mmCIF file of C-alpha atoms in Angstrom:
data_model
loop_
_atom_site.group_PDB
_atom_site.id
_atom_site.type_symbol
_atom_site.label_atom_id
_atom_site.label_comp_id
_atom_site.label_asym_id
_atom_site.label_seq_id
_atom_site.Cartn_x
_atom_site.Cartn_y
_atom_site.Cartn_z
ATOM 1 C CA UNK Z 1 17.682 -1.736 -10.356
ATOM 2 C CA UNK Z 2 18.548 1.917 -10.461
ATOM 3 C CA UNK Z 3 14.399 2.532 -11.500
ATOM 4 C CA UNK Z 4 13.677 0.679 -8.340
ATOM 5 C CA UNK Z 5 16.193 2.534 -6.171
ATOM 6 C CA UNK Z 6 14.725 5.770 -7.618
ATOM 7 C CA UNK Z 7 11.206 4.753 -6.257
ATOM 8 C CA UNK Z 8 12.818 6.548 -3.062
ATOM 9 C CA UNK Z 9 11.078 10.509 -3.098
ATOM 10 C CA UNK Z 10 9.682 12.560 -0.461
ATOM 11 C CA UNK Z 11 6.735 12.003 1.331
ATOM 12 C CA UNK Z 12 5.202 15.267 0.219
ATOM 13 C CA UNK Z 13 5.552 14.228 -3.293
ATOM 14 C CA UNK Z 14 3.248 10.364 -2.756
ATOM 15 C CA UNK Z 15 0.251 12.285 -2.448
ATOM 16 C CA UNK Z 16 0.495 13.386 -6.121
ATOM 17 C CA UNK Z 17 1.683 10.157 -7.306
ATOM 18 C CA UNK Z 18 -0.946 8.358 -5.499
ATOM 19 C CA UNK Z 19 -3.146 10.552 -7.155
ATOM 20 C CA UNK Z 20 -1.340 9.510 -10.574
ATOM 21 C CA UNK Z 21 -1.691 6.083 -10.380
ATOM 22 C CA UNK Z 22 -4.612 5.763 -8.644
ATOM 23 C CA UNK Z 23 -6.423 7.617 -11.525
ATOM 24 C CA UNK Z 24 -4.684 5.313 -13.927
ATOM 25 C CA UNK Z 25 -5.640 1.998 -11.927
ATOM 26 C CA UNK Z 26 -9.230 2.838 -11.909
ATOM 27 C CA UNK Z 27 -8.910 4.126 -15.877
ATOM 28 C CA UNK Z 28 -7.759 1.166 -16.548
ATOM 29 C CA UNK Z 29 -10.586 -0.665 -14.573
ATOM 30 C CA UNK Z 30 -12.976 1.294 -16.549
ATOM 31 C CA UNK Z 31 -11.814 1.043 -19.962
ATOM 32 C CA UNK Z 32 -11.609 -3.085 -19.386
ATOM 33 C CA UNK Z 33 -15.261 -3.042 -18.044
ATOM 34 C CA UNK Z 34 -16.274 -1.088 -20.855
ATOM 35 C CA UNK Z 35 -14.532 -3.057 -23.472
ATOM 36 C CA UNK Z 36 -15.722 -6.323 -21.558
ATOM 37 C CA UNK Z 37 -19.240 -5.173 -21.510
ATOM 38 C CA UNK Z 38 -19.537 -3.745 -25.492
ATOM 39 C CA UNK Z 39 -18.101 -7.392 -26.692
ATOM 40 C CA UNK Z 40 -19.704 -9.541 -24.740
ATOM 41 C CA UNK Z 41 -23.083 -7.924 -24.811
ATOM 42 C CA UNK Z 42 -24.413 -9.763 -27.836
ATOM 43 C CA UNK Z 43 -26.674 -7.404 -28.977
ATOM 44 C CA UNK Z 44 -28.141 -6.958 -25.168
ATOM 45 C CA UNK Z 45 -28.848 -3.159 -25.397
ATOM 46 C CA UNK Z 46 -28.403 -3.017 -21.616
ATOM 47 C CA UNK Z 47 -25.024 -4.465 -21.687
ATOM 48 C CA UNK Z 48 -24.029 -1.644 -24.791
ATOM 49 C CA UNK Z 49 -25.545 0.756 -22.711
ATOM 50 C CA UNK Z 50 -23.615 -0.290 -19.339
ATOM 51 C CA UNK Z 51 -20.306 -0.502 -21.320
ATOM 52 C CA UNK Z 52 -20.604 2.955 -23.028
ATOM 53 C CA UNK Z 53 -21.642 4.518 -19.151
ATOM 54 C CA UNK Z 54 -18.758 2.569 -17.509
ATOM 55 C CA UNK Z 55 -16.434 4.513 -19.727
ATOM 56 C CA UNK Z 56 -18.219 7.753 -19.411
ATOM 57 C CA UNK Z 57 -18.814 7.874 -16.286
ATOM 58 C CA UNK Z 58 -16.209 6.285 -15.147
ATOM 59 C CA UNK Z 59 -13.566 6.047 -17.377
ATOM 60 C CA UNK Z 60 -12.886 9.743 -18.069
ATOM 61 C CA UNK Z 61 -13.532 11.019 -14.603
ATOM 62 C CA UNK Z 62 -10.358 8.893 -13.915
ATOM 63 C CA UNK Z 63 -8.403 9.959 -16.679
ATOM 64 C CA UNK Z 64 -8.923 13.702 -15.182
ATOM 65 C CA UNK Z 65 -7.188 12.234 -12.351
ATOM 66 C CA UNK Z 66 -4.363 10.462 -14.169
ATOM 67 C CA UNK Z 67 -3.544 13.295 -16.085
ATOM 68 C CA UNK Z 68 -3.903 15.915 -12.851
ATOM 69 C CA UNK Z 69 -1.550 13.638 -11.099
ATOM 70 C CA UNK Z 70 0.996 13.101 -13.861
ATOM 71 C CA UNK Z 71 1.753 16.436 -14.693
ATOM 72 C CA UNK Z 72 1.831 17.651 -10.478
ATOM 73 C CA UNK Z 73 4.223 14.612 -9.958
ATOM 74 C CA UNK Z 74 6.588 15.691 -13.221
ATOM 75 C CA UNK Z 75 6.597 19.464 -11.922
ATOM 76 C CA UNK Z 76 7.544 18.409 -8.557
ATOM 77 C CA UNK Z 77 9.960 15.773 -9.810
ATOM 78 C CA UNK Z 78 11.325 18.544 -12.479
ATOM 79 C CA UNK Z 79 10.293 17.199 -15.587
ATOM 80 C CA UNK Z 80 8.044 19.838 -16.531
ATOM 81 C CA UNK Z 81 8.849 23.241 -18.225
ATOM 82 C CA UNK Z 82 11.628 24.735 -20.639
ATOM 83 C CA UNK Z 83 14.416 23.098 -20.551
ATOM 84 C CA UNK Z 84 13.513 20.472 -18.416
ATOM 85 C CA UNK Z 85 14.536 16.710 -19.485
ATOM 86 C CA UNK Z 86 12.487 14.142 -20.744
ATOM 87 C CA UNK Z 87 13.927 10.869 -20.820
ATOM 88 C CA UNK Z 88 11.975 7.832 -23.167
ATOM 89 C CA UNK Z 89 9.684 6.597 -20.479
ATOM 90 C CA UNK Z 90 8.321 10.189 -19.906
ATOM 91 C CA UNK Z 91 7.378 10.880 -23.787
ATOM 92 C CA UNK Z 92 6.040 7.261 -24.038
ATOM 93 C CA UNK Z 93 3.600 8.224 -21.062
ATOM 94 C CA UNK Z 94 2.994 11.649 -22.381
ATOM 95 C CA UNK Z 95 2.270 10.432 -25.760
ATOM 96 C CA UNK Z 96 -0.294 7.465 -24.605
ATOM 97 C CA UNK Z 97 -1.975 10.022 -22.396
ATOM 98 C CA UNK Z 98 -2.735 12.630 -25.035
ATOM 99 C CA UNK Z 99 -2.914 10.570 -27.965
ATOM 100 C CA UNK Z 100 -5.093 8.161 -25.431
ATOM 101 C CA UNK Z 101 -7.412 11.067 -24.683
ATOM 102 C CA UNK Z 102 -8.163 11.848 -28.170
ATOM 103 C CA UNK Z 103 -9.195 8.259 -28.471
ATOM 104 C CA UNK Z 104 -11.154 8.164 -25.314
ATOM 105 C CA UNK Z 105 -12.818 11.484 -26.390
ATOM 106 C CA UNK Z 106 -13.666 9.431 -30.237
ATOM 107 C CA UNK Z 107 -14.730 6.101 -28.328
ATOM 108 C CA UNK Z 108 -17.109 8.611 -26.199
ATOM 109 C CA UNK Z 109 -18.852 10.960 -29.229
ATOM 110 C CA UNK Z 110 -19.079 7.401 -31.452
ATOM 111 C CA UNK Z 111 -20.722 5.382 -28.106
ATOM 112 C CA UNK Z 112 -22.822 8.457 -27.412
ATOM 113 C CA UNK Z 113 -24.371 8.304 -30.593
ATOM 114 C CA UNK Z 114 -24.580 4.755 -31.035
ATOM 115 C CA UNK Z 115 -26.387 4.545 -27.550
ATOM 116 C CA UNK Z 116 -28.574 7.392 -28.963
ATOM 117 C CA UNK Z 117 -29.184 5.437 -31.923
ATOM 118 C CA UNK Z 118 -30.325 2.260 -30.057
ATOM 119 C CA UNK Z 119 -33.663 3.556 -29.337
ATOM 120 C CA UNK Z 120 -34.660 2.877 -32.918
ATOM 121 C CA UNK Z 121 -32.735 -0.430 -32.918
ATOM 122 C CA UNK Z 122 -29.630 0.832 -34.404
ATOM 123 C CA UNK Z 123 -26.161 1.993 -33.556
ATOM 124 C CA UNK Z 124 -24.547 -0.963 -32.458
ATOM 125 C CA UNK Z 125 -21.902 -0.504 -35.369
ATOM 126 C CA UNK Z 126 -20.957 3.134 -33.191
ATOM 127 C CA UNK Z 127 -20.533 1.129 -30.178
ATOM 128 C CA UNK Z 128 -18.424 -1.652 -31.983
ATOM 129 C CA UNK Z 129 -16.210 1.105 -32.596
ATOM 130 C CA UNK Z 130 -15.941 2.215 -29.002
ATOM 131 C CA UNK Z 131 -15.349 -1.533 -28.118
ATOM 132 C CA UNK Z 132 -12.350 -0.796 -30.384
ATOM 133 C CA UNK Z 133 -10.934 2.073 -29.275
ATOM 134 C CA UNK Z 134 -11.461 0.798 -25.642
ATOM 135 C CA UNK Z 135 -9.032 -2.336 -26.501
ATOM 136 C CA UNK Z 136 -6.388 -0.065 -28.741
ATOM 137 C CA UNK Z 137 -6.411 1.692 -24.938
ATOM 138 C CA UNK Z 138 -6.296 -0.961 -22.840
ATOM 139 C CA UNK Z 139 -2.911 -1.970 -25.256
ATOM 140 C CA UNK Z 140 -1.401 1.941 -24.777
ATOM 141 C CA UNK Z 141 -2.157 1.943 -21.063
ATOM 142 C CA UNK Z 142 -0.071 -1.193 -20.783
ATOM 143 C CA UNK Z 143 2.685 0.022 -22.883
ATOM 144 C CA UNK Z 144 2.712 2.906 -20.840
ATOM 145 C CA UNK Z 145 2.373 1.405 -17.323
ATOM 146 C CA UNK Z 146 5.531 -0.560 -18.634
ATOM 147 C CA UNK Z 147 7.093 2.252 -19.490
ATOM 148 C CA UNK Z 148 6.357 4.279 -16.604
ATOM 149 C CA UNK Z 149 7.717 1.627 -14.300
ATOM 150 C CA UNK Z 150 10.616 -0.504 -15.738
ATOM 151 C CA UNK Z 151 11.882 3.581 -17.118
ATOM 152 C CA UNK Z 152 13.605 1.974 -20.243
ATOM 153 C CA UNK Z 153 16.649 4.432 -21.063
ATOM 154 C CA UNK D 1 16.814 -2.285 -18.743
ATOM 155 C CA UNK D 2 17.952 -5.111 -15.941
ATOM 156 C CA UNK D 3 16.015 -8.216 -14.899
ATOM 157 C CA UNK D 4 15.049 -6.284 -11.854
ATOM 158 C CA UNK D 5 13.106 -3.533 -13.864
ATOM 159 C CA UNK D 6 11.377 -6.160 -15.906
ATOM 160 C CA UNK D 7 9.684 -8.203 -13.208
ATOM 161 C CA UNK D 8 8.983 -4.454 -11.756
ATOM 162 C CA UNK D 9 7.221 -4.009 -14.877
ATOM 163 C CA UNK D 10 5.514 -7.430 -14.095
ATOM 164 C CA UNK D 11 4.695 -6.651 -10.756
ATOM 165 C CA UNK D 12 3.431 -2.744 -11.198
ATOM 166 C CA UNK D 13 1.215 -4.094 -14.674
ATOM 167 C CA UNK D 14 -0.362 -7.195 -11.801
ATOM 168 C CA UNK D 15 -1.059 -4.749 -9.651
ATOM 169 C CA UNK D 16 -3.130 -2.666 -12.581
ATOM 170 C CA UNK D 17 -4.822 -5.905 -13.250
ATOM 171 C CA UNK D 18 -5.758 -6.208 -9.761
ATOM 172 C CA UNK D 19 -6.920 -2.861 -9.147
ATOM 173 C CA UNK D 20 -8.941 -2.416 -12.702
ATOM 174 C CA UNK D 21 -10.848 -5.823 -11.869
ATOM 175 C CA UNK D 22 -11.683 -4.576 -8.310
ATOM 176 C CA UNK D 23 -12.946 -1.492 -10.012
ATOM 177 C CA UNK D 24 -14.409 -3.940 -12.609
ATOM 178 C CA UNK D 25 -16.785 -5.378 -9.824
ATOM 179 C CA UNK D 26 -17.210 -2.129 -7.951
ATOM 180 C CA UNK D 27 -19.130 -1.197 -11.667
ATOM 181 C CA UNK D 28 -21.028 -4.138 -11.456
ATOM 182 C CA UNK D 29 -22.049 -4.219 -8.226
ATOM 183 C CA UNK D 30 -23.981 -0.559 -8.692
ATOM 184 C CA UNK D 31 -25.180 -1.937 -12.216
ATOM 185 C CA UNK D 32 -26.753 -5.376 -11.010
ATOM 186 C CA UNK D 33 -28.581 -3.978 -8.286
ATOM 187 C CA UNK D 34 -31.689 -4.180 -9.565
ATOM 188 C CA UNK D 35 -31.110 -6.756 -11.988
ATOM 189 C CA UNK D 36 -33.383 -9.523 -11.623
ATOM 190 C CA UNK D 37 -33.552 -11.839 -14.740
ATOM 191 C CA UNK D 38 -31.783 -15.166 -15.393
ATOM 192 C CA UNK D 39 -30.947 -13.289 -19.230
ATOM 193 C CA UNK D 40 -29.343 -10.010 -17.473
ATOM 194 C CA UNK D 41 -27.797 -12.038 -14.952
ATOM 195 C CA UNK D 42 -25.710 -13.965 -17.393
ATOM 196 C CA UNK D 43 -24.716 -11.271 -19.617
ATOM 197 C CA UNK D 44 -23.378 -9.373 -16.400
ATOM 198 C CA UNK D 45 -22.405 -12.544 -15.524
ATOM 199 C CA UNK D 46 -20.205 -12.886 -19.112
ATOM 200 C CA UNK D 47 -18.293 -9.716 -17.634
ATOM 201 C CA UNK D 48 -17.975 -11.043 -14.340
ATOM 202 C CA UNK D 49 -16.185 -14.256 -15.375
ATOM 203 C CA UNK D 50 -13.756 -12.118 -17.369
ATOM 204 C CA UNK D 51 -13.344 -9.710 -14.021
ATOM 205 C CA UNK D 52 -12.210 -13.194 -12.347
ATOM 206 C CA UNK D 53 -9.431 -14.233 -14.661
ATOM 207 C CA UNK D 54 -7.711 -10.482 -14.970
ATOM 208 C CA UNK D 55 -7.951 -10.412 -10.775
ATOM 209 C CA UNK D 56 -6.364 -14.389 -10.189
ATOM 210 C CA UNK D 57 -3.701 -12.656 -12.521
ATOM 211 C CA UNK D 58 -3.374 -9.672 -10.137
ATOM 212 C CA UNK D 59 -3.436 -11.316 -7.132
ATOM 213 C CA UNK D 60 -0.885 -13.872 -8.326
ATOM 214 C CA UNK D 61 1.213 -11.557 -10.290
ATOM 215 C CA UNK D 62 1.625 -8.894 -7.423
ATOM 216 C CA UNK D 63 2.520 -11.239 -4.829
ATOM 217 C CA UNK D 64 5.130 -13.454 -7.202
ATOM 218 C CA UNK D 65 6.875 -10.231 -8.777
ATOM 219 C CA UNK D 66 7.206 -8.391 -5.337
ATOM 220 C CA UNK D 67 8.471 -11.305 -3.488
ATOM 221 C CA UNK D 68 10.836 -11.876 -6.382
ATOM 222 C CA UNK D 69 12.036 -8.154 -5.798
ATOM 223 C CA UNK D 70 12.162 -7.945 -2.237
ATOM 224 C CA UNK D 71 14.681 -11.061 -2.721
ATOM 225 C CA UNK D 72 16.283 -9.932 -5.464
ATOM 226 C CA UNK D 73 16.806 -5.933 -4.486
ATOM 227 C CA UNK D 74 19.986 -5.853 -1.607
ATOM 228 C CA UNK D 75 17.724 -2.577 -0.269
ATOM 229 C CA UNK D 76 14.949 -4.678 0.510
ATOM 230 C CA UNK D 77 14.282 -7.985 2.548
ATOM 231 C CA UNK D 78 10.965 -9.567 2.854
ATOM 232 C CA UNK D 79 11.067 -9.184 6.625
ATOM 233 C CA UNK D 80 11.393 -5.897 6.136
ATOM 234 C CA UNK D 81 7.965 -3.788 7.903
ATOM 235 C CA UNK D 82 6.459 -2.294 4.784
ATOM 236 C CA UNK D 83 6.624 -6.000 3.273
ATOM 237 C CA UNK D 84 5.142 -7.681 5.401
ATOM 238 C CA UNK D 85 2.455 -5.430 6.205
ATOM 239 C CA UNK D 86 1.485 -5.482 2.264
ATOM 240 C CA UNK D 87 1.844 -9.574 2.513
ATOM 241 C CA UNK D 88 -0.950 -8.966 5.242
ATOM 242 C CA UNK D 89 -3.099 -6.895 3.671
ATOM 243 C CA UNK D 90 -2.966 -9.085 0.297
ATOM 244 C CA UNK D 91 -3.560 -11.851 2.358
ATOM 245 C CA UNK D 92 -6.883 -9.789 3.457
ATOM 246 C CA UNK D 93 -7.731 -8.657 0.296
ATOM 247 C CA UNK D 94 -7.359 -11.853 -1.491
ATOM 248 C CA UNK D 95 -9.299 -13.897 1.081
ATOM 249 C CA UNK D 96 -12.162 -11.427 0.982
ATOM 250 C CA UNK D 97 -12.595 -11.142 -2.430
ATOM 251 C CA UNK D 98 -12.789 -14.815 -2.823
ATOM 252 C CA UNK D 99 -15.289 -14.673 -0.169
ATOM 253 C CA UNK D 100 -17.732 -11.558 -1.934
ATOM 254 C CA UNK D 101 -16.989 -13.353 -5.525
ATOM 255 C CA UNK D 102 -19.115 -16.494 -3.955
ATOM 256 C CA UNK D 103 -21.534 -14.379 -2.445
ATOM 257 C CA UNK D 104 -22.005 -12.715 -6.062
ATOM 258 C CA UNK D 105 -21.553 -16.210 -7.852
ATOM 259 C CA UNK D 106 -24.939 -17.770 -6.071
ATOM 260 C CA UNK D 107 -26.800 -15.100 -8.324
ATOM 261 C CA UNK D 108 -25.381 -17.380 -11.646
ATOM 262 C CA UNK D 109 -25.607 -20.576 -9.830
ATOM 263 C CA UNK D 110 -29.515 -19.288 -9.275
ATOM 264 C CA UNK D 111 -29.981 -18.016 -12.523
ATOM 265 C CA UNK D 112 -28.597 -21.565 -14.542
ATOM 266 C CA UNK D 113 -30.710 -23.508 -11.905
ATOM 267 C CA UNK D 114 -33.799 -21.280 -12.830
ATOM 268 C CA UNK D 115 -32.735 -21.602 -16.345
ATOM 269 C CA UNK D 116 -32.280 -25.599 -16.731
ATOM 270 C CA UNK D 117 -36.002 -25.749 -15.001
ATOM 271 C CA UNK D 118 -37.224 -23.500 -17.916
ATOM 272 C CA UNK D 119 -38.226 -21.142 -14.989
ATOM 273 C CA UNK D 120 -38.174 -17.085 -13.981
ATOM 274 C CA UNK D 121 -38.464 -17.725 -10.076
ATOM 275 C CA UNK D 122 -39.775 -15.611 -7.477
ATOM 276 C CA UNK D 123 -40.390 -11.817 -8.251
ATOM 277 C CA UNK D 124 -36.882 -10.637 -6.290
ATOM 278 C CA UNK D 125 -35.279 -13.551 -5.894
ATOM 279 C CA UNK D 126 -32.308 -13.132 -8.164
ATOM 280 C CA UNK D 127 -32.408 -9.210 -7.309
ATOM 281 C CA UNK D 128 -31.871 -10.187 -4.135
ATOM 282 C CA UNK D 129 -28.911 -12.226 -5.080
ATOM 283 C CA UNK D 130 -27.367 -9.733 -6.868
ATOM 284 C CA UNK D 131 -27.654 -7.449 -4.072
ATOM 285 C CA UNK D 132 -25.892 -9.750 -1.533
ATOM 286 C CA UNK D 133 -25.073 -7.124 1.807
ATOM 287 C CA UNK D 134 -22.538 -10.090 2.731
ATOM 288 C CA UNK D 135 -20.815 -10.148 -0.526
ATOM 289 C CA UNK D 136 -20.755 -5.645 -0.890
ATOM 290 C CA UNK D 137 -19.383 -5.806 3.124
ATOM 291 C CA UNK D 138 -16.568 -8.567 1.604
ATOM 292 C CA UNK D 139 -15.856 -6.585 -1.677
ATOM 293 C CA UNK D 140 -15.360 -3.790 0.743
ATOM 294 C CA UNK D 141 -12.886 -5.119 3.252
ATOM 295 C CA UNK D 142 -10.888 -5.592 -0.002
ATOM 296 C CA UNK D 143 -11.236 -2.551 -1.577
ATOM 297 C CA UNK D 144 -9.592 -1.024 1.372
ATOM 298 C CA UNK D 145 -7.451 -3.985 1.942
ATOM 299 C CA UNK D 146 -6.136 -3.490 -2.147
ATOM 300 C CA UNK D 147 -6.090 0.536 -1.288
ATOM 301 C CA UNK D 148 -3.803 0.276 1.604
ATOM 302 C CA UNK D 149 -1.225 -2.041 -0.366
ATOM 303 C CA UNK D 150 -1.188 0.803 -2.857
ATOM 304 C CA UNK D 151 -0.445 3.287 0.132
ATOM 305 C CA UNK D 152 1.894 0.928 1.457
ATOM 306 C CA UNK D 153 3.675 0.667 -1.944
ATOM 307 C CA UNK D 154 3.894 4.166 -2.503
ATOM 308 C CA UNK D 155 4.808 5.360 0.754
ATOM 309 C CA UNK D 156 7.271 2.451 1.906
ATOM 310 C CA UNK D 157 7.114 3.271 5.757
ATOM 311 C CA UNK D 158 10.469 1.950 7.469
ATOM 312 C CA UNK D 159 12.742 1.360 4.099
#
């Protein structure tokens, strides 16, 4: 109850946070299209190709966003800088968004090549491995949407 | 953590769902437009059918879990403005949808007719399918219909 009542900010500050979760809604659009694409694709190189670009092109675009908005929102909200607090919820979205970008940037250099490599028929083991990372993702970004809105002390 | 935050959790991870399948289709939609094979038509189709179960979980999961709040939380009522104007617009949003995922669906219905007869059809036939101006204007009006909930959410005009 008290997460819900603290939904309650100023106006000025929605902009930001629309920003935030917007980025994350369509990040998490992306990463399940590109996921949904690289295992359903049976071998179809346009479908490997169409899941690797959704995530590219997509997928990290948004993350820009995500990440833009989250830390704007926690310096307006004070929950940036020295001293500042950081209650559980914060360091569980803090930790899926950095550790997450590491694996986005992983799933991206492994799919790059592997879509590289499909030209001489090959690479489809790279972009098993971005089908991977993409679901190990899609599990962190729901951990962290979790955390980010039922704020678990 | 109360029961409260829990079915907020619920109701904040539907409305992901719904939001990452309507960006789901938007990706598809630029993809398939020049698609016009029965083969690439069912493997976009593959995705497609997966972008329909994660959005009937959105759409049913944000509209259970926010009732369920706006019941449950003394602040809110679900008579209150902001409430009803996001029943409205997921009313809009869900009806359209439905309406652009036919228009899309006669592009597989095609393609497994074309298939069963052992043919390829017409040169454009299935591109134009895939293409559907009724089903993008459809997919549209719930885009913004899905956007303005998230406004509406966010900004909570009246509470």
């Amino acid at each position: 109850m008290t997460s819900v009542l603290a939904a309650a900010r100023p106006d000025s500050w929605n902009y930001v946070l629309l920003l935030h979760v917007g980025g994350a809604m369509i990040l998490v659009g992306a990463t399940l299209t590109s996921a949904s694409a690289l295992a359903l694709a049976r071998g179809d190189t346009r479908m490997l190709r169409f899941g690797y670009w959704s995530l590219l092109a997509v997928g990290l675009p948004s993350y820009i966003l995500m990440r833009i908005g989250a830390e704007w929102t926690a310096s307006k909200e004070g929950y940036s800088g020295e001293g500042a607090p950081e209650p559980s919820w914060i360091g569980i979205g803090y930790v899926v968004a950095d550790a997450g970008l590491l694996l986005l940037l992983i799933a991206l250099i492994a799919g790059g090549f592997g879509v590289w490599r499909l030209r001489a028929d090959k690479g489809t083991g790279l972009l098993k491995a971005t089908m991977v990372i993409s679901i190990v993702l899609l599990v962190a970004y729901v951990v962290a949407v979790w955390a980010m809105s039922a704020k678990p002390e | 953590m109360s029961f409260d935050d829990w079915i907020l959790a619920l109701h904040v991870l539907s409305a992901f769902a719904l939001v990452g399948a309507v960006t789901l289709f938007w990706i598809l939609i630029v993809a398939m437009r020049n698609v016009d094979t029965v083969a690439e038509t069912f493997a976009f189709g593959r995705v497609a059918k997966l972008g329909n179960v994660v959005v009937i979980a959105g759409v049913v999961g944000t509209v259970i879990f926010g009732l369920w709040l706006a019941i449950s939380i003394d602040d809110y009522a679900v008579w209150d403005g902001w409430i009803l104007g996001a029943l409205v617009l997921w009313a809009i949003g869900a009806g359209t949808g439905m309406w652009a995922g036919t228009a899309y669906g006669k592009a597989l219905t095609r393609a497994e007719e074309l298939q069963a007869s052992g043919q390829q059809g017409e040169p454009g036939e299935l591109r134009a399918l895939n293409r559907s101006p009724a089903g993008l204007r459809m997919h549209i009006v719930s885009s913004i219909a899905v956007v303005l909930i998230l406004i509406d959410m966010i900004w909570k005009p009246g509470a």
